[in-house]
Amino acid sequence: MKSLFFPKGLNERENKAYRLHLTAELLEAFSIGAIGLTEFVFLKSLNGSSYLVGVILQVSLIVMLFSVIFNQLIRRTGDKKRLYKISIWVTKLPLFLLIFFTPDTRGGLFFHYFFIGIYLAYSFTKPFMMPLMNMMLKQNYLGKNFGDLYSKVATLNKLTVVAATFIIGSLLDFDNFSFRYIYPFTAVLSMIGGYIFLRIPYDDKEPEIKQSLVKSIGGSFSNMAEVVRKNKPYRDFEAGFMFYGFSFMIAFPVMTIFFNDALGLSYSSVAFYKNQATLMSLIILPFMGKYIEKTDPRKFGMMTFASLGMFLVFLGITEYWGVHFEFMGLQLYYSLLIAHMFLAVFFAMMLLLWNIGSAYFCHGDDVSTYQSIHITLTGVRGAIAPLIGVGIYTYIGYFSTFMLSSLFVVLAVGVMYYSMKKYPDHNGTNNSSKVK
């Protein structure tokens, strides 16, 4: 185990960075485990409304719209570590405010919005802190080791998240309002981890500022539009992602409501299903990592979306096939166990497709531009789809909503298939990957 996760042959700087990176991510895992139960905490402990559950998913995605602004801000800042310190406090400190939530505040509209505001602050972690983290790591990890070291840390992080989710779910079953202590505690661990990460060496470069911030942002959006217009395989890839995104974002807030209102699942049961999917995805991930290198990313996308579609089908079936058994206090539905097997495949494939899929449509110098487009479009669909899902559910019910959501998956698969047939070449050699 030690040789597996602590590889030999690293230079002194890589070894130091790897150990600090790993320690920071293990501490961050407890915060991720708690945040993973946020929608259920809001619904079950705070008696939040169905529409506001949709808003919670919505705000976590809308922040992606700021990725272009954040990227420009990061590029213009000479002291990256200082900016990272600020982001630690801005995203983690609001979690301490949950101490003011008590059983007497249950059902209070003010505290519902207060809770969402705290979650919104934390949600800026991904579009703001992740680019800074990657910049520091890329300066310390050699190119040949970057993917391997990053994946090792990610694997141990996810295993810790599984343990944290189980522990936190059990504590919430014991006391539904224990979240008011759990979240601040995990915030402390996360902040400690952040400062440990800051011990990684980083050499700042003096930023080259040729345009005003406003002009740079405008230029970024103009360049993004040009890429989508000219690079047709990439345009189709993102179109498929839009249909998939609508499917995912329509279904997942409704799934939380379904688990609580229709099935009455405990926190521990929800944590079990999440952990089932996570653990299985970690087993599948190495095989998918090799497969994506050998196939068209659009074909990989078709398989990814199809696995989500199968998850939605079995999720919907649960409303009518409620056969289940109890084990150690867990409510285990046969259809949900099958559904989460497909979700595990989806998680493993989507982790790769979302993070590096767009890179297959361009040359190296354009990767950041293509990924910015990808992240921004995530924010666009996130701004509208979750509330649409909750609205649809109130009119047609759980099963019909999940089946409608699966139809968007079919459209996503269809777009990818059409693109593969019409534009067999996807690697950017004959398209607009040179767009600047």
GROMACS .gro file of C-alpha atoms in nm:
model
  436
    1MET     CA    1   0.000   0.000   0.000
    2LYS     CA    2   0.283   0.237   0.090
    3SER     CA    3   0.464   0.181  -0.240
    4LEU     CA    4   0.135   0.209  -0.430
    5PHE     CA    5   0.045   0.553  -0.299
    6PHE     CA    6   0.395   0.681  -0.218
    7PRO     CA    7   0.583   0.618  -0.544
    8LYS     CA    8   0.960   0.605  -0.559
    9GLY     CA    9   1.178   0.799  -0.801
   10LEU     CA   10   1.034   1.144  -0.733
   11ASN     CA   11   1.272   1.437  -0.705
   12GLU     CA   12   1.288   1.632  -0.378
   13ARG     CA   13   1.048   1.905  -0.490
   14GLU     CA   14   0.792   1.656  -0.627
   15ASN     CA   15   0.807   1.446  -0.312
   16LYS     CA   16   0.746   1.748  -0.087
   17ALA     CA   17   0.461   1.877  -0.305
   18TYR     CA   18   0.299   1.534  -0.325
   19ARG     CA   19   0.297   1.481   0.052
   20LEU     CA   20   0.159   1.829   0.119
   21HIS     CA   21  -0.099   1.790  -0.158
   22LEU     CA   22  -0.210   1.452  -0.021
   23THR     CA   23  -0.237   1.578   0.339
   24ALA     CA   24  -0.442   1.879   0.230
   25GLU     CA   25  -0.680   1.665   0.022
   26LEU     CA   26  -0.734   1.413   0.304
   27LEU     CA   27  -0.840   1.698   0.534
   28GLU     CA   28  -1.058   1.850   0.261
   29ALA     CA   29  -1.233   1.514   0.217
   30PHE     CA   30  -1.429   1.561   0.541
   31SER     CA   31  -1.571   1.887   0.412
   32ILE     CA   32  -1.661   1.723   0.079
   33GLY     CA   33  -1.835   1.439   0.265
   34ALA     CA   34  -2.048   1.687   0.458
   35ILE     CA   35  -2.128   1.902   0.155
   36GLY     CA   36  -2.235   1.589  -0.033
   37LEU     CA   37  -2.536   1.560   0.200
   38THR     CA   38  -2.631   1.928   0.178
   39GLU     CA   39  -2.955   1.890  -0.019
   40PHE     CA   40  -3.075   1.616   0.215
   41VAL     CA   41  -2.986   1.823   0.523
   42PHE     CA   42  -3.185   2.113   0.380
   43LEU     CA   43  -3.488   1.896   0.306
   44LYS     CA   44  -3.486   1.662   0.605
   45SER     CA   45  -3.344   1.873   0.889
   46LEU     CA   46  -3.461   2.222   0.788
   47ASN     CA   47  -3.792   2.126   0.623
   48GLY     CA   48  -3.689   2.313   0.309
   49SER     CA   49  -3.925   2.340   0.013
   50SER     CA   50  -3.890   2.136  -0.305
   51TYR     CA   51  -3.819   2.445  -0.515
   52LEU     CA   52  -3.540   2.560  -0.288
   53VAL     CA   53  -3.376   2.217  -0.317
   54GLY     CA   54  -3.358   2.298  -0.689
   55VAL     CA   55  -3.206   2.636  -0.605
   56ILE     CA   56  -2.930   2.465  -0.403
   57LEU     CA   57  -2.821   2.263  -0.705
   58GLN     CA   58  -2.867   2.574  -0.918
   59VAL     CA   59  -2.633   2.797  -0.718
   60SER     CA   60  -2.358   2.532  -0.716
   61LEU     CA   61  -2.363   2.543  -1.097
   62ILE     CA   62  -2.428   2.913  -1.162
   63VAL     CA   63  -2.090   2.994  -1.007
   64MET     CA   64  -1.934   2.829  -1.313
   65LEU     CA   65  -2.042   3.136  -1.511
   66PHE     CA   66  -1.775   3.331  -1.325
   67SER     CA   67  -1.492   3.103  -1.440
   68VAL     CA   68  -1.383   3.340  -1.719
   69ILE     CA   69  -1.370   3.635  -1.477
   70PHE     CA   70  -1.179   3.433  -1.219
   71ASN     CA   71  -0.929   3.309  -1.479
   72GLN     CA   72  -0.856   3.666  -1.584
   73LEU     CA   73  -0.823   3.773  -1.220
   74ILE     CA   74  -0.580   3.489  -1.148
   75ARG     CA   75  -0.371   3.570  -1.455
   76ARG     CA   76  -0.345   3.934  -1.344
   77THR     CA   77  -0.244   3.859  -0.986
   78GLY     CA   78   0.127   3.846  -0.908
   79ASP     CA   79   0.090   3.686  -0.564
   80LYS     CA   80  -0.102   3.363  -0.629
   81LYS     CA   81  -0.056   3.232  -0.274
   82ARG     CA   82  -0.212   3.544  -0.125
   83LEU     CA   83  -0.510   3.503  -0.357
   84TYR     CA   84  -0.538   3.139  -0.246
   85LYS     CA   85  -0.541   3.245   0.121
   86ILE     CA   86  -0.823   3.488   0.050
   87SER     CA   87  -1.021   3.215  -0.127
   88ILE     CA   88  -0.980   2.983   0.173
   89TRP     CA   89  -1.140   3.236   0.406
   90VAL     CA   90  -1.411   3.347   0.163
   91THR     CA   91  -1.531   2.992   0.086
   92LYS     CA   92  -1.484   2.819   0.424
   93LEU     CA   93  -1.549   3.083   0.690
   94PRO     CA   94  -1.927   3.114   0.616
   95LEU     CA   95  -1.972   2.748   0.723
   96PHE     CA   96  -1.918   2.861   1.082
   97LEU     CA   97  -2.244   3.056   1.061
   98LEU     CA   98  -2.437   2.728   1.069
   99ILE     CA   99  -2.387   2.725   1.446
  100PHE     CA  100  -2.676   2.974   1.462
  101PHE     CA  101  -2.920   2.714   1.323
  102THR     CA  102  -3.123   2.543   1.597
  103PRO     CA  103  -3.434   2.320   1.596
  104ASP     CA  104  -3.637   2.637   1.656
  105THR     CA  105  -3.528   2.769   1.316
  106ARG     CA  106  -3.661   2.462   1.133
  107GLY     CA  107  -3.899   2.568   0.856
  108GLY     CA  108  -3.804   2.936   0.881
  109LEU     CA  109  -3.780   3.095   0.536
  110PHE     CA  110  -3.507   3.338   0.644
  111PHE     CA  111  -3.288   3.051   0.761
  112HIS     CA  112  -3.357   2.861   0.439
  113TYR     CA  113  -3.215   3.148   0.235
  114PHE     CA  114  -2.938   3.194   0.492
  115PHE     CA  115  -2.841   2.828   0.444
  116ILE     CA  116  -2.840   2.865   0.064
  117GLY     CA  117  -2.621   3.177   0.092
  118ILE     CA  118  -2.365   2.985   0.299
  119TYR     CA  119  -2.367   2.704   0.044
  120LEU     CA  120  -2.324   2.958  -0.237
  121ALA     CA  121  -2.005   3.091  -0.075
  122TYR     CA  122  -1.864   2.738  -0.048
  123SER     CA  123  -1.955   2.664  -0.411
  124PHE     CA  124  -1.698   2.917  -0.533
  125THR     CA  125  -1.430   2.667  -0.425
  126LYS     CA  126  -1.432   2.487  -0.761
  127PRO     CA  127  -1.416   2.775  -1.014
  128PHE     CA  128  -1.188   2.992  -0.798
  129MET     CA  129  -0.957   2.765  -0.598
  130MET     CA  130  -0.913   2.474  -0.839
  131PRO     CA  131  -0.727   2.676  -1.109
  132LEU     CA  132  -0.490   2.810  -0.842
  133MET     CA  133  -0.428   2.459  -0.708
  134ASN     CA  134  -0.355   2.322  -1.053
  135MET     CA  135  -0.111   2.605  -1.128
  136MET     CA  136   0.087   2.530  -0.812
  137LEU     CA  137   0.088   2.156  -0.875
  138LYS     CA  138   0.193   2.184  -1.240
  139GLN     CA  139   0.497   2.385  -1.132
  140ASN     CA  140   0.602   2.108  -0.891
  141TYR     CA  141   0.504   1.783  -1.064
  142LEU     CA  142   0.700   1.677  -1.373
  143GLY     CA  143   0.480   1.635  -1.679
  144LYS     CA  144   0.537   1.259  -1.692
  145ASN     CA  145   0.423   1.223  -1.328
  146PHE     CA  146   0.145   1.481  -1.312
  147GLY     CA  147  -0.147   1.256  -1.407
  148ASP     CA  148  -0.025   0.964  -1.196
  149LEU     CA  149   0.033   1.169  -0.879
  150TYR     CA  150  -0.291   1.362  -0.924
  151SER     CA  151  -0.492   1.040  -0.964
  152LYS     CA  152  -0.332   0.882  -0.657
  153VAL     CA  153  -0.430   1.181  -0.444
  154ALA     CA  154  -0.781   1.183  -0.595
  155THR     CA  155  -0.827   0.813  -0.514
  156LEU     CA  156  -0.723   0.851  -0.150
  157ASN     CA  157  -0.936   1.165  -0.125
  158LYS     CA  158  -1.244   0.980  -0.248
  159LEU     CA  159  -1.185   0.687  -0.014
  160THR     CA  160  -1.170   0.932   0.275
  161VAL     CA  161  -1.486   1.101   0.146
  162VAL     CA  162  -1.662   0.763   0.162
  163ALA     CA  163  -1.563   0.717   0.526
  164ALA     CA  164  -1.653   1.077   0.612
  165THR     CA  165  -1.994   1.049   0.442
  166PHE     CA  166  -2.075   0.733   0.638
  167ILE     CA  167  -1.970   0.888   0.971
  168ILE     CA  168  -2.152   1.216   0.906
  169GLY     CA  169  -2.467   1.034   0.788
  170SER     CA  170  -2.470   0.829   1.109
  171LEU     CA  171  -2.428   1.143   1.323
  172LEU     CA  172  -2.714   1.316   1.140
  173ASP     CA  173  -2.939   1.014   1.199
  174PHE     CA  174  -2.859   1.039   1.569
  175ASP     CA  175  -2.928   1.416   1.572
  176ASN     CA  176  -3.072   1.587   1.263
  177PHE     CA  177  -2.928   1.920   1.378
  178SER     CA  178  -2.575   1.794   1.441
  179PHE     CA  179  -2.487   1.958   1.107
  180ARG     CA  180  -2.455   2.288   1.296
  181TYR     CA  181  -2.139   2.145   1.456
  182ILE     CA  182  -2.030   1.911   1.175
  183TYR     CA  183  -1.997   2.177   0.906
  184PRO     CA  184  -1.789   2.421   1.116
  185PHE     CA  185  -1.565   2.132   1.225
  186THR     CA  186  -1.506   2.022   0.866
  187ALA     CA  187  -1.441   2.386   0.774
  188VAL     CA  188  -1.160   2.396   1.032
  189LEU     CA  189  -1.006   2.082   0.882
  190SER     CA  190  -1.044   2.226   0.532
  191MET     CA  191  -0.877   2.555   0.627
  192ILE     CA  192  -0.589   2.372   0.795
  193GLY     CA  193  -0.555   2.166   0.478
  194GLY     CA  194  -0.553   2.484   0.271
  195TYR     CA  195  -0.265   2.632   0.470
  196ILE     CA  196  -0.075   2.302   0.447
  197PHE     CA  197  -0.120   2.316   0.069
  198LEU     CA  198   0.024   2.668   0.069
  199ARG     CA  199   0.356   2.524   0.191
  200ILE     CA  200   0.403   2.383  -0.160
  201PRO     CA  201   0.673   2.594  -0.333
  202TYR     CA  202   0.548   2.828  -0.604
  203ASP     CA  203   0.742   3.083  -0.806
  204ASP     CA  204   0.522   3.372  -0.911
  205LYS     CA  205   0.576   3.542  -1.244
  206GLU     CA  206   0.511   3.907  -1.309
  207PRO     CA  207   0.176   3.918  -1.494
  208GLU     CA  208   0.166   4.071  -1.842
  209ILE     CA  209  -0.130   4.310  -1.854
  210LYS     CA  210  -0.194   4.428  -2.208
  211GLN     CA  211  -0.564   4.514  -2.177
  212SER     CA  212  -0.807   4.630  -1.912
  213LEU     CA  213  -0.994   4.360  -1.719
  214VAL     CA  214  -1.320   4.443  -1.895
  215LYS     CA  215  -1.161   4.421  -2.242
  216SER     CA  216  -0.985   4.095  -2.155
  217ILE     CA  217  -1.309   3.937  -2.037
  218GLY     CA  218  -1.489   4.059  -2.349
  219GLY     CA  219  -1.210   3.917  -2.564
  220SER     CA  220  -1.236   3.582  -2.386
  221PHE     CA  221  -1.607   3.555  -2.458
  222SER     CA  222  -1.552   3.660  -2.821
  223ASN     CA  223  -1.283   3.396  -2.864
  224MET     CA  224  -1.507   3.132  -2.707
  225ALA     CA  225  -1.789   3.215  -2.949
  226GLU     CA  226  -1.548   3.190  -3.243
  227VAL     CA  227  -1.429   2.846  -3.133
  228VAL     CA  228  -1.783   2.711  -3.102
  229ARG     CA  229  -1.877   2.857  -3.443
  230LYS     CA  230  -1.582   2.711  -3.634
  231ASN     CA  231  -1.498   2.386  -3.455
  232LYS     CA  232  -1.804   2.180  -3.547
  233PRO     CA  233  -1.704   1.851  -3.376
  234TYR     CA  234  -1.646   2.045  -3.054
  235ARG     CA  235  -1.974   2.232  -3.104
  236ASP     CA  236  -2.154   1.897  -3.128
  237PHE     CA  237  -1.969   1.767  -2.823
  238GLU     CA  238  -2.092   2.064  -2.619
  239ALA     CA  239  -2.444   2.031  -2.767
  240GLY     CA  240  -2.454   1.672  -2.644
  241PHE     CA  241  -2.334   1.793  -2.306
  242MET     CA  242  -2.614   2.049  -2.298
  243PHE     CA  243  -2.878   1.777  -2.344
  244TYR     CA  244  -2.706   1.555  -2.088
  245GLY     CA  245  -2.679   1.852  -1.851
  246PHE     CA  246  -3.050   1.922  -1.871
  247SER     CA  247  -3.118   1.556  -1.798
  248PHE     CA  248  -2.887   1.549  -1.496
  249MET     CA  249  -3.001   1.882  -1.353
  250ILE     CA  250  -3.371   1.809  -1.399
  251ALA     CA  251  -3.345   1.471  -1.228
  252PHE     CA  252  -3.108   1.521  -0.935
  253PRO     CA  253  -3.301   1.773  -0.723
  254VAL     CA  254  -3.613   1.560  -0.777
  255MET     CA  255  -3.414   1.253  -0.670
  256THR     CA  256  -3.340   1.417  -0.334
  257ILE     CA  257  -3.711   1.490  -0.286
  258PHE     CA  258  -3.797   1.134  -0.392
  259PHE     CA  259  -3.556   0.983  -0.141
  260ASN     CA  260  -3.697   1.190   0.144
  261ASP     CA  261  -4.069   1.229   0.072
  262ALA     CA  262  -4.153   0.909  -0.117
  263LEU     CA  263  -3.907   0.658   0.030
  264GLY     CA  264  -3.833   0.818   0.368
  265LEU     CA  265  -3.466   0.720   0.353
  266SER     CA  266  -3.246   0.787   0.654
  267TYR     CA  267  -2.923   0.985   0.631
  268SER     CA  268  -2.728   0.660   0.667
  269SER     CA  269  -2.917   0.500   0.378
  270VAL     CA  270  -2.851   0.798   0.149
  271ALA     CA  271  -2.484   0.791   0.253
  272PHE     CA  272  -2.472   0.418   0.173
  273TYR     CA  273  -2.601   0.467  -0.182
  274LYS     CA  274  -2.359   0.756  -0.242
  275ASN     CA  275  -2.070   0.547  -0.112
  276GLN     CA  276  -2.175   0.245  -0.319
  277ALA     CA  277  -2.150   0.452  -0.636
  278THR     CA  278  -1.825   0.620  -0.531
  279LEU     CA  279  -1.641   0.300  -0.436
  280MET     CA  280  -1.747   0.117  -0.751
  281SER     CA  281  -1.645   0.415  -0.964
  282LEU     CA  282  -1.294   0.405  -0.813
  283ILE     CA  283  -1.262   0.042  -0.923
  284ILE     CA  284  -1.383   0.125  -1.274
  285LEU     CA  285  -1.188   0.451  -1.315
  286PRO     CA  286  -0.844   0.307  -1.413
  287PHE     CA  287  -1.001   0.101  -1.694
  288MET     CA  288  -1.193   0.403  -1.823
  289GLY     CA  289  -0.876   0.611  -1.811
  290LYS     CA  290  -0.711   0.370  -2.053
  291TYR     CA  291  -1.021   0.341  -2.272
  292ILE     CA  292  -1.070   0.715  -2.328
  293GLU     CA  293  -0.719   0.733  -2.477
  294LYS     CA  294  -0.812   0.474  -2.742
  295THR     CA  295  -1.153   0.594  -2.856
  296ASP     CA  296  -1.334   0.894  -2.997
  297PRO     CA  297  -1.437   1.119  -2.702
  298ARG     CA  298  -1.784   1.142  -2.854
  299LYS     CA  299  -1.820   0.763  -2.841
  300PHE     CA  300  -1.695   0.777  -2.483
  301GLY     CA  301  -1.960   1.044  -2.422
  302MET     CA  302  -2.234   0.823  -2.568
  303MET     CA  303  -2.145   0.547  -2.320
  304THR     CA  304  -2.125   0.795  -2.034
  305PHE     CA  305  -2.467   0.941  -2.107
  306ALA     CA  306  -2.620   0.596  -2.161
  307SER     CA  307  -2.507   0.487  -1.812
  308LEU     CA  308  -2.686   0.791  -1.667
  309GLY     CA  309  -2.996   0.699  -1.866
  310MET     CA  310  -3.000   0.349  -1.716
  311PHE     CA  311  -2.961   0.498  -1.369
  312LEU     CA  312  -3.267   0.717  -1.429
  313VAL     CA  313  -3.473   0.423  -1.556
  314PHE     CA  314  -3.409   0.212  -1.246
  315LEU     CA  315  -3.454   0.516  -1.024
  316GLY     CA  316  -3.800   0.569  -1.173
  317ILE     CA  317  -3.888   0.200  -1.144
  318THR     CA  318  -3.837   0.225  -0.767
  319GLU     CA  319  -4.166   0.416  -0.735
  320TYR     CA  320  -4.356   0.107  -0.851
  321TRP     CA  321  -4.115  -0.171  -0.751
  322GLY     CA  322  -4.061  -0.091  -0.385
  323VAL     CA  323  -3.914  -0.428  -0.286
  324HIS     CA  324  -3.645  -0.373  -0.027
  325PHE     CA  325  -3.487  -0.510   0.287
  326GLU     CA  326  -3.327  -0.359   0.596
  327PHE     CA  327  -2.972  -0.428   0.706
  328MET     CA  328  -2.812  -0.260   1.006
  329GLY     CA  329  -3.066   0.020   0.987
  330LEU     CA  330  -3.016   0.076   0.613
  331GLN     CA  331  -3.315   0.075   0.376
  332LEU     CA  332  -3.186  -0.113   0.073
  333TYR     CA  333  -3.405  -0.116  -0.240
  334TYR     CA  334  -3.309  -0.369  -0.508
  335SER     CA  335  -3.381  -0.121  -0.788
  336LEU     CA  336  -3.170   0.149  -0.622
  337LEU     CA  337  -2.879  -0.091  -0.576
  338ILE     CA  338  -2.894  -0.167  -0.951
  339ALA     CA  339  -2.939   0.201  -1.033
  340HIS     CA  340  -2.631   0.301  -0.837
  341MET     CA  341  -2.421   0.042  -1.020
  342PHE     CA  342  -2.497   0.234  -1.339
  343LEU     CA  343  -2.433   0.559  -1.152
  344ALA     CA  344  -2.087   0.428  -1.058
  345VAL     CA  345  -2.006   0.375  -1.426
  346PHE     CA  346  -2.137   0.724  -1.499
  347PHE     CA  347  -1.925   0.879  -1.221
  348ALA     CA  348  -1.606   0.708  -1.341
  349MET     CA  349  -1.658   0.807  -1.704
  350MET     CA  350  -1.787   1.159  -1.637
  351LEU     CA  351  -1.490   1.238  -1.413
  352LEU     CA  352  -1.272   1.196  -1.721
  353LEU     CA  353  -1.509   1.331  -1.983
  354TRP     CA  354  -1.591   1.650  -1.791
  355ASN     CA  355  -1.232   1.728  -1.691
  356ILE     CA  356  -1.035   1.638  -2.003
  357GLY     CA  357  -1.288   1.558  -2.278
  358SER     CA  358  -1.271   1.902  -2.440
  359ALA     CA  359  -0.891   1.877  -2.466
  360TYR     CA  360  -0.927   1.611  -2.737
  361PHE     CA  361  -1.073   1.870  -2.977
  362CYS     CA  362  -0.783   2.113  -2.978
  363HIS     CA  363  -0.408   2.162  -2.969
  364GLY     CA  364  -0.220   2.209  -2.641
  365ASP     CA  365  -0.216   2.588  -2.643
  366ASP     CA  366  -0.597   2.602  -2.666
  367VAL     CA  367  -0.686   2.367  -2.381
  368SER     CA  368  -0.767   2.643  -2.131
  369THR     CA  369  -0.995   2.819  -2.381
  370TYR     CA  370  -1.186   2.502  -2.460
  371GLN     CA  371  -1.222   2.411  -2.093
  372SER     CA  372  -1.344   2.764  -2.014
  373ILE     CA  373  -1.618   2.721  -2.275
  374HIS     CA  374  -1.709   2.388  -2.121
  375ILE     CA  375  -1.729   2.525  -1.766
  376THR     CA  376  -1.922   2.837  -1.873
  377LEU     CA  377  -2.184   2.629  -2.054
  378THR     CA  378  -2.222   2.421  -1.737
  379GLY     CA  379  -2.318   2.743  -1.559
  380VAL     CA  380  -2.562   2.838  -1.837
  381ARG     CA  381  -2.764   2.518  -1.811
  382GLY     CA  382  -2.732   2.520  -1.434
  383ALA     CA  383  -2.901   2.860  -1.424
  384ILE     CA  384  -3.232   2.719  -1.548
  385ALA     CA  385  -3.254   2.338  -1.545
  386PRO     CA  386  -3.284   2.250  -1.170
  387LEU     CA  387  -3.593   2.463  -1.109
  388ILE     CA  388  -3.747   2.335  -1.432
  389GLY     CA  389  -3.702   1.982  -1.297
  390VAL     CA  390  -3.878   2.060  -0.970
  391GLY     CA  391  -4.157   2.238  -1.159
  392ILE     CA  392  -4.207   1.940  -1.391
  393TYR     CA  393  -4.216   1.699  -1.095
  394THR     CA  394  -4.496   1.894  -0.925
  395TYR     CA  395  -4.713   1.843  -1.234
  396ILE     CA  396  -4.630   1.494  -1.357
  397GLY     CA  397  -4.476   1.315  -1.056
  398TYR     CA  398  -4.152   1.131  -0.992
  399PHE     CA  399  -4.161   0.850  -1.249
  400SER     CA  400  -4.262   1.070  -1.541
  401THR     CA  401  -3.996   1.328  -1.451
  402PHE     CA  402  -3.723   1.064  -1.446
  403MET     CA  403  -3.843   0.921  -1.778
  404LEU     CA  404  -3.857   1.269  -1.935
  405SER     CA  405  -3.506   1.328  -1.807
  406SER     CA  406  -3.391   1.005  -1.969
  407LEU     CA  407  -3.524   1.132  -2.305
  408PHE     CA  408  -3.273   1.416  -2.288
  409VAL     CA  409  -3.006   1.148  -2.248
  410VAL     CA  410  -3.129   0.986  -2.570
  411LEU     CA  411  -3.096   1.322  -2.746
  412ALA     CA  412  -2.743   1.365  -2.609
  413VAL     CA  413  -2.642   1.021  -2.738
  414GLY     CA  414  -2.803   1.101  -3.075
  415VAL     CA  415  -2.607   1.425  -3.116
  416MET     CA  416  -2.278   1.248  -3.042
  417TYR     CA  417  -2.358   0.969  -3.288
  418TYR     CA  418  -2.454   1.217  -3.561
  419SER     CA  419  -2.132   1.413  -3.505
  420MET     CA  420  -1.914   1.102  -3.527
  421LYS     CA  421  -2.070   1.010  -3.860
  422LYS     CA  422  -2.049   1.359  -4.011
  423TYR     CA  423  -1.714   1.469  -3.866
  424PRO     CA  424  -1.494   1.161  -3.810
  425ASP     CA  425  -1.191   1.381  -3.740
  426HIS     CA  426  -1.211   1.535  -3.394
  427ASN     CA  427  -0.850   1.609  -3.299
  428GLY     CA  428  -0.835   1.967  -3.425
  429THR     CA  429  -0.603   1.919  -3.719
  430ASN     CA  430  -0.866   2.019  -3.974
  431ASN     CA  431  -1.078   2.254  -3.770
  432SER     CA  432  -1.057   2.567  -3.565
  433SER     CA  433  -0.827   2.463  -3.291
  434LYS     CA  434  -0.596   2.740  -3.403
  435VAL     CA  435  -0.859   3.004  -3.334
  436LYS     CA  436  -0.720   3.278  -3.116
   0.00000   0.00000   0.00000
